Amino acid sequence: MLPDSTPIRGRFAPTPSGRLHLGNAATALLAWLQIRARGGTMVLRMEDLDKPRCKPEAADAILDELRWLGLDWDEGPDIGGAAGPYAQSERLSRYEAALAALDAKGLLYPCFCSRADLLSASSAPHGLSSEGPAYAGACRRLTRAEREERAARKTPSQRFALPPDRPWAFDDGIAGHVAFPPGAGGDFVIKRADGIVGYQLAVVVDDIAMGVTDVLRGWDLLDSTPRQLALYEALGAKPPRFAHAPLLLGSDGGRLSKRHGSVTLSGLRDHGVGPRTLVGYLAWLVGVADRPEPASPQELIPRFDLARVVREAVRLPGDWMASLRESQS
Ligand code: GLU
């Protein structure tokens, strides 16, 4: 547990692989509110590690759209700060240092499994829904000689060896008490064979280095939390408080996409929807406002209560575009 006297610090951590949609905006709003309502510091970190997936122009567009919503931050790639740099692509030496520390503790091993090997083992128990099937551990059991022989033919990925019998549990600020079975999802890839550092490691190294006390992010990352708790422990750091915001789904219950209307912030702007209309509507959808009335993020602070955020995924009403326009007029 973090001591109560630790200064409150939160973060937005967007991946610049595309434009922000309504769900990202709702999560960003909640992350900002939970920090600002307690007088804390907000950090913006660009998670641009997976270069092939990231688009440089998307990073600028995301900053612009967050500002348009009325959100702000005290440290970030555009303004700097004491814990910078704030783009993961500029922090690689820190991840390598953490990998070396974990390796020195004997917590990493090379994995030579192909995609086909992994798929054929996909009936392994304890898979975490958003993290794919649990790795059955074939390469954990290789001898030193077998590792050397395989490494001569193939560049391996590196996996983090989770303690096998250890259950993981934590109290989530929105989801409540969450418990995971021992082995929580299996040993995970911490560095890919192409050299790209895994999300789990980068996010933990950065949240530690940036002094983040309160992580609020999308529900799709709830299943990543036990892996990150294991990394905090292995790196000898105290984990932050976690809260996972409900996902926003289309009116048919499917993932938000174009068929549900203009679900990106840029699309809504083009339709003349204003930021106060959108912020008030999102606050109502996720349970922190009683009515979908226009409001700035600042105006929501006095009434903000994390306990009011709904725990289930939220479906957009079928007529959401019409009701947005109505609340604007
Ligand atoms: N970069 C991740 C995303 O855009 C968020 C990571 C996190 O909040 O831990 O989904």
XYZ file of C-alpha atoms and ligand atoms in Angstrom, residues 11-17 24 27 45-48 53 88 199 203-204 207 215-218 220-221 224 228 242 244, ligand 1:
39
model
C -1.541 9.940 -16.090
C -3.076 9.682 -19.529
C -1.174 7.068 -21.542
C -2.565 7.055 -25.087
C -1.161 4.845 -27.845
C -0.933 6.968 -31.006
C -2.176 4.232 -33.324
C -10.977 6.897 -24.896
C -11.573 7.196 -19.769
C 2.782 9.876 -21.647
C 2.772 8.859 -25.302
C 2.919 5.058 -25.587
C 4.574 4.868 -28.992
C 1.480 0.537 -35.301
C 8.114 5.733 -24.637
C 3.638 -3.078 -22.939
C 4.065 0.810 -18.435
C 5.333 -0.404 -15.049
C 4.644 4.517 -13.811
C -3.807 4.589 -12.592
C -7.246 4.923 -14.167
C -7.534 3.234 -17.548
C -9.917 1.177 -19.685
C -9.792 -3.976 -21.245
C -6.579 -3.649 -19.205
C -3.102 -6.960 -17.343
C 1.951 -5.643 -13.664
C -5.788 0.980 -9.918
C -10.640 0.431 -14.536
N -1.407 2.785 -23.841
C -2.518 2.018 -23.375
C -3.720 2.259 -24.266
O -3.746 3.211 -25.017
C -2.905 2.367 -21.951
C -1.935 1.827 -20.985
C -2.336 1.980 -19.543
O -3.146 2.864 -19.246
O -1.819 1.246 -18.726
O -4.624 1.462 -24.240
